[in-house]
Tab-separated table of C-alpha atoms in Angstrom:
chain	number	residue	atom	x	y	z
C	483	UNK	CA	0.131	0.108	0.013
C	484	UNK	CA	1.220	3.469	-1.044
C	485	UNK	CA	1.756	6.050	1.716
C	486	UNK	CA	1.304	9.729	1.418
C	487	UNK	CA	3.900	12.131	2.887
C	488	UNK	CA	3.239	15.833	3.280
C	489	UNK	CA	5.322	18.835	4.089
C	490	UNK	CA	4.273	20.788	7.229
C	491	UNK	CA	1.541	23.380	6.202
C	492	UNK	CA	2.378	26.925	6.333
C	493	UNK	CA	0.023	29.408	7.951
C	494	UNK	CA	-0.676	30.517	4.435
C	495	UNK	CA	-1.753	26.980	3.334
C	496	UNK	CA	-3.987	26.629	6.287
C	497	UNK	CA	-5.880	29.869	5.542
C	498	UNK	CA	-6.091	28.902	1.736
C	499	UNK	CA	-8.586	25.886	1.901
C	500	UNK	CA	-9.011	25.636	-1.832
C	501	UNK	CA	-7.621	22.253	-3.093
C	502	UNK	CA	-5.888	22.430	-6.387
C	503	UNK	CA	-6.433	18.504	-6.749
C	504	UNK	CA	-9.529	16.916	-5.150
C	505	UNK	CA	-10.066	13.235	-5.388
C	506	UNK	CA	-13.351	11.558	-4.203
C	507	UNK	CA	-14.016	7.844	-4.273
C	508	UNK	CA	-11.365	7.045	-6.771
C	509	UNK	CA	-11.313	3.359	-7.817
C	510	UNK	CA	-8.615	1.928	-10.101
C	511	UNK	CA	-8.816	-2.002	-11.111
C	512	UNK	CA	-6.787	-4.108	-13.525
C	513	UNK	CA	-8.918	-7.184	-13.787
C	514	UNK	CA	-9.291	-8.704	-10.403
C	515	UNK	CA	-6.596	-6.561	-8.893
C	516	UNK	CA	-7.868	-3.541	-7.132
C	517	UNK	CA	-5.059	-0.654	-6.721
C	518	UNK	CA	-7.233	2.200	-5.451
C	519	UNK	CA	-10.524	1.558	-3.561
C	520	UNK	CA	-12.553	4.660	-2.786
C	521	UNK	CA	-9.505	6.985	-2.439
C	522	UNK	CA	-10.014	10.464	-1.203
C	523	UNK	CA	-7.293	13.015	-1.426
C	524	UNK	CA	-6.682	16.705	-1.371
C	525	UNK	CA	-3.754	18.532	-2.527
C	526	UNK	CA	-3.714	22.458	-1.567
C	527	UNK	CA	-1.947	25.189	-3.176
C	528	UNK	CA	1.655	25.424	-2.294
C	529	UNK	CA	1.777	21.898	-0.819
C	530	UNK	CA	4.389	19.300	-1.684
C	531	UNK	CA	3.030	15.903	-1.385
C	532	UNK	CA	4.828	12.593	-1.913
C	533	UNK	CA	3.288	9.356	-2.611
C	534	UNK	CA	5.782	6.649	-1.047
C	535	UNK	CA	5.394	2.749	-1.682
C	536	UNK	CA	6.785	-0.305	-3.087
C	537	UNK	CA	6.701	-1.315	-6.687
C	538	UNK	CA	3.189	-2.072	-7.793
C	539	UNK	CA	1.259	-0.199	-5.112
C	540	UNK	CA	-0.288	2.423	-7.411
C	541	UNK	CA	1.906	5.476	-7.285
C	542	UNK	CA	2.329	5.941	-11.053
C	543	UNK	CA	-1.308	4.692	-11.714
C	544	UNK	CA	-2.453	7.514	-9.378
C	545	UNK	CA	-0.586	10.099	-11.382
C	546	UNK	CA	-1.731	8.911	-14.728
C	547	UNK	CA	-5.218	8.666	-13.494
C	548	UNK	CA	-5.111	12.424	-12.362
C	549	UNK	CA	-3.460	13.696	-15.655
C	550	UNK	CA	-5.911	11.863	-17.648
C	551	UNK	CA	-4.009	9.066	-19.214
C	552	UNK	CA	-6.015	6.490	-17.425
C	553	UNK	CA	-9.863	6.286	-16.961
C	554	UNK	CA	-10.788	5.131	-13.520
C	555	UNK	CA	-13.443	2.665	-12.837
C	556	UNK	CA	-15.170	5.211	-10.509
C	557	UNK	CA	-14.677	8.378	-8.551
C	558	UNK	CA	-14.345	12.123	-9.257
C	559	UNK	CA	-11.093	13.988	-10.113
C	560	UNK	CA	-11.064	17.906	-9.848
C	561	UNK	CA	-7.887	19.731	-10.929
C	562	UNK	CA	-7.867	23.661	-10.453
C	563	UNK	CA	-11.389	23.410	-9.846
C	564	UNK	CA	-12.473	21.566	-13.120
C	565	UNK	CA	-13.939	18.039	-13.171
C	566	UNK	CA	-11.552	16.331	-15.555
C	567	UNK	CA	-13.713	13.444	-16.344
C	568	UNK	CA	-16.408	15.939	-17.722
C	569	UNK	CA	-14.232	17.961	-20.068
C	570	UNK	CA	-14.569	17.981	-23.873
C	571	UNK	CA	-11.197	17.789	-25.864
C	572	UNK	CA	-10.552	21.493	-26.024
C	573	UNK	CA	-11.357	21.833	-22.358
C	574	UNK	CA	-8.926	19.078	-21.391
C	575	UNK	CA	-6.127	20.530	-23.517
C	576	UNK	CA	-6.486	24.037	-21.951
C	577	UNK	CA	-6.578	22.513	-18.514
C	578	UNK	CA	-3.365	20.478	-19.334
C	579	UNK	CA	-1.500	23.807	-20.176
C	580	UNK	CA	-1.483	24.380	-16.291
C	581	UNK	CA	0.519	21.362	-15.155
C	582	UNK	CA	3.806	19.907	-16.100
C	583	UNK	CA	4.918	16.248	-15.945
C	584	UNK	CA	8.199	14.561	-15.392
C	585	UNK	CA	7.841	10.903	-16.338
C	586	UNK	CA	10.187	8.134	-15.209
C	587	UNK	CA	13.597	8.497	-16.859
C	588	UNK	CA	12.635	11.916	-18.325
C	589	UNK	CA	10.617	10.300	-21.278
C	590	UNK	CA	12.332	12.394	-23.871
C	591	UNK	CA	11.996	11.834	-27.428
C	592	UNK	CA	15.176	10.433	-28.684
C	593	UNK	CA	14.984	11.904	-32.036
C	594	UNK	CA	15.036	15.327	-30.747
C	595	UNK	CA	17.654	17.463	-28.947
C	596	UNK	CA	16.977	18.506	-25.247
C	597	UNK	CA	16.000	22.086	-26.741
C	598	UNK	CA	13.427	20.630	-29.073
C	599	UNK	CA	11.937	18.456	-26.285
C	600	UNK	CA	11.644	21.401	-23.980
C	601	UNK	CA	9.892	23.282	-26.871
C	602	UNK	CA	7.078	20.688	-27.361
C	603	UNK	CA	4.696	22.252	-24.629
C	604	UNK	CA	5.419	25.828	-25.779
C	605	UNK	CA	4.617	24.783	-29.440
C	606	UNK	CA	1.565	22.875	-28.249
C	607	UNK	CA	0.042	25.532	-26.016
C	608	UNK	CA	1.398	28.844	-26.964
C	609	UNK	CA	1.605	31.027	-30.084
C	610	UNK	CA	5.143	32.603	-29.052
C	611	UNK	CA	7.746	33.317	-31.772
C	612	UNK	CA	10.414	30.770	-32.528
C	613	UNK	CA	13.117	33.272	-31.130
C	614	UNK	CA	11.056	33.537	-27.863
C	615	UNK	CA	10.797	29.926	-27.428
C	616	UNK	CA	14.666	29.350	-27.780
C	617	UNK	CA	15.285	32.056	-25.265
C	618	UNK	CA	12.810	30.383	-22.691
C	619	UNK	CA	14.280	27.044	-23.508
C	620	UNK	CA	17.674	28.257	-22.634
C	621	UNK	CA	16.377	29.641	-19.402
C	622	UNK	CA	14.806	26.180	-18.392
C	623	UNK	CA	17.911	24.498	-19.139
C	624	UNK	CA	19.850	26.511	-16.837
C	625	UNK	CA	17.321	26.718	-14.270
C	626	UNK	CA	17.619	22.759	-13.779
C	627	UNK	CA	21.402	23.034	-13.557
C	628	UNK	CA	22.529	21.925	-17.012
C	629	UNK	CA	24.976	23.853	-19.307
C	630	UNK	CA	23.261	25.792	-22.167
C	631	UNK	CA	25.194	23.692	-24.792
C	632	UNK	CA	23.266	20.525	-23.536
C	633	UNK	CA	20.093	21.899	-25.185
C	634	UNK	CA	21.832	20.810	-28.504
C	635	UNK	CA	22.457	17.373	-27.358
C	636	UNK	CA	20.277	14.214	-27.800
C	637	UNK	CA	18.866	12.261	-24.821
C	638	UNK	CA	21.303	9.330	-25.821
C	639	UNK	CA	24.299	11.580	-25.340
C	640	UNK	CA	23.303	12.476	-21.758
C	641	UNK	CA	23.790	10.524	-18.444
C	642	UNK	CA	20.669	9.353	-16.452
C	643	UNK	CA	20.825	12.432	-14.113
C	644	UNK	CA	21.059	14.952	-17.026
C	645	UNK	CA	18.078	13.163	-18.620
C	646	UNK	CA	16.204	13.611	-15.607
C	647	UNK	CA	17.035	17.343	-15.575
C	648	UNK	CA	16.177	17.692	-19.116
C	649	UNK	CA	12.737	16.158	-18.354
C	650	UNK	CA	12.231	18.515	-15.501
C	651	UNK	CA	13.050	21.409	-17.692
C	652	UNK	CA	10.454	20.356	-20.063
C	653	UNK	CA	7.987	19.789	-17.308
C	654	UNK	CA	8.589	23.415	-16.227
C	655	UNK	CA	8.370	24.832	-19.755
C	656	UNK	CA	5.255	26.703	-19.153
C	657	UNK	CA	5.608	27.734	-15.539
C	658	UNK	CA	2.682	25.501	-14.526
C	659	UNK	CA	0.687	25.820	-11.668
C	660	UNK	CA	1.140	21.910	-10.673
C	661	UNK	CA	4.017	19.793	-11.431
C	662	UNK	CA	3.642	15.854	-11.393
C	663	UNK	CA	6.850	13.877	-10.690
C	664	UNK	CA	6.979	10.167	-11.317
C	665	UNK	CA	9.961	8.581	-9.563
C	666	UNK	CA	12.201	11.636	-10.049
C	667	UNK	CA	15.087	9.935	-8.422
C	668	UNK	CA	14.676	6.316	-9.264
C	669	UNK	CA	17.692	4.627	-10.750
C	670	UNK	CA	20.205	7.517	-9.819
C	671	UNK	CA	22.994	7.334	-7.336
C	672	UNK	CA	22.635	9.062	-4.011
C	673	UNK	CA	24.730	12.129	-4.874
C	674	UNK	CA	22.469	12.618	-8.081
C	675	UNK	CA	19.409	11.782	-6.133
C	676	UNK	CA	20.157	14.697	-4.033
C	677	UNK	CA	20.838	16.964	-6.571
C	678	UNK	CA	17.552	16.347	-8.315
C	679	UNK	CA	15.762	16.552	-4.923
C	680	UNK	CA	17.302	20.067	-4.366
C	681	UNK	CA	16.354	21.108	-7.790
C	682	UNK	CA	12.758	20.108	-7.119
């Protein structure tokens, strides 16, 4: 069973009672295996929440369900006040522009450079000029501690830690209100795990 770890709430978060993510009665099953059974969860603005558990306990399934990559058997999912299961295609796309996702191992497109990977959400959700997109990409690359020239490299030319950083840069491309991180330090050595944790 996965466990939920929370940061201590600040006075500001205690005053703000609006949840940016609200789950009620969430049920996820794979055949006869029930992963989530009536899960209720609130994540509030400014809160850092970690879901901790062994392999196969439903951590990644929970994230994929919240961001709409999996349709649960039952339950309601609200993100930024919107019921994600009732949105049409255009509304769902608009909502997705408000969050960033770091998938396991970065999930970068191997045929694109790091810079081109980071530009994907900018091209998908904005009408910015190519020049401005390139400038934003450079900022995001340096923000996660990579050298600017890393933007010209392909994922296959990067170490595991650098791929994680590049994936984090892409997740932050749109300055999202919410960032989802799927096992951001998995497979990394302790030193690089600490570096990635500090970046987050």
